[in-house]
C-alpha angles and dihedrals in degrees: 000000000000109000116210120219117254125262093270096044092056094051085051093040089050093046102051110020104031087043092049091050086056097038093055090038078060103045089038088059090041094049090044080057096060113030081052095060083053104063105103130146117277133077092305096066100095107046092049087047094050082044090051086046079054105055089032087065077041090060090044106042088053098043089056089050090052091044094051091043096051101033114010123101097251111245108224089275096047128107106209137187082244083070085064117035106035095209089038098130084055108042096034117097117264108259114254146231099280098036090051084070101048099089089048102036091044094040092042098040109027114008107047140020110247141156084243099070085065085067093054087050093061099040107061089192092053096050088053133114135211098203088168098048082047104054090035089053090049091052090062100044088047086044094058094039090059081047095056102030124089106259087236096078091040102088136187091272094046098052089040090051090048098050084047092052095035093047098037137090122236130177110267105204129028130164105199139147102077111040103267120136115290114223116206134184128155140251128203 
């Protein structure tokens, strides 16, 4: 049977892990934005595009915390926004577009080997990904869980990682991975 933190637990749980998911999903998509702007062509090239690979497993790897987080059945170990607010699945936002995407495009590009990633390597839609449509979806699913959830479980990190998420711009679109061009625009 899955056992749910106390009260206090969840305040502190929501304050430093669920803070830090969204904290590294920002700077991930900040850092994508300007390491991007730096591959060029030169002797450089390499080491900013394996950083851009980096930050781009970063973005993944976060987002997927926070789906899951926010939308996935909790397995017995999981903390979930359901913890939090009792009549969550009903009242939370529908997922979108791009975060419908997050589990499959993180398992199958980042998290596992699999025959599928070959897939994404052939289809250049498919490997992208809309770093812009995702934050901007998350801010309105974290939006509407600070809504919902008792203020007491909505500490002073939480609140300061949202804002930064929700008033910031971060690139909307970037191809990396293989060297290809990277195509930027902004949201917000």
């Amino acid at each position: 049977m899955r056992k749910v933190l106390t009260r206090n637990e969840l305040a502190i749980f929501a304050d430093v892990h669920v803070a830090y998911e969204i904290h590294q999903l920002w700077h991930s998509a900040n850092l994508l934005g300007i390491l991007s702007g730096e591959c060029k062509e030169g002797e450089d090239r390499l080491n900013v595009r394996m950083l851009c690979n980096s930050m781009l497993d970063s973005f993944g790897v976060h987002a997927r915390a926070l789906y899951y987080f926010f939308y996935v059945k909790p397995r017995l170990e999981d903390v979930v926004a359901s913890d939090y607010v009792s009549d969550w699945e009903a009242m939370r936002p529908k997922a979108g577009k791009e975060l419908k995407k997050i589990n499959q495009k993180a398992s199958k590009q980042v998290v596992h080997l699999t025959r599928t990633r070959m897939q994404y390597e052939e289809n250049i839609g498919m490997k992208a990904w809309n770093i812009g449509g995702i934050c901007q979806e998350f801010v309105g699913v974290i939006s509407c869980f600070i809504e919902l959830a008792d203020d007491y479980f909505i500490g002073e990190s939480l609140m300061y990682w949202f804002k930064v998420l929700r008033d910031n711009k971060v690139p909307s679109i970037i191809v990396a991975r293989d060297g290809r061009d990277t195509k930027l625009t902004f949201n917000n």
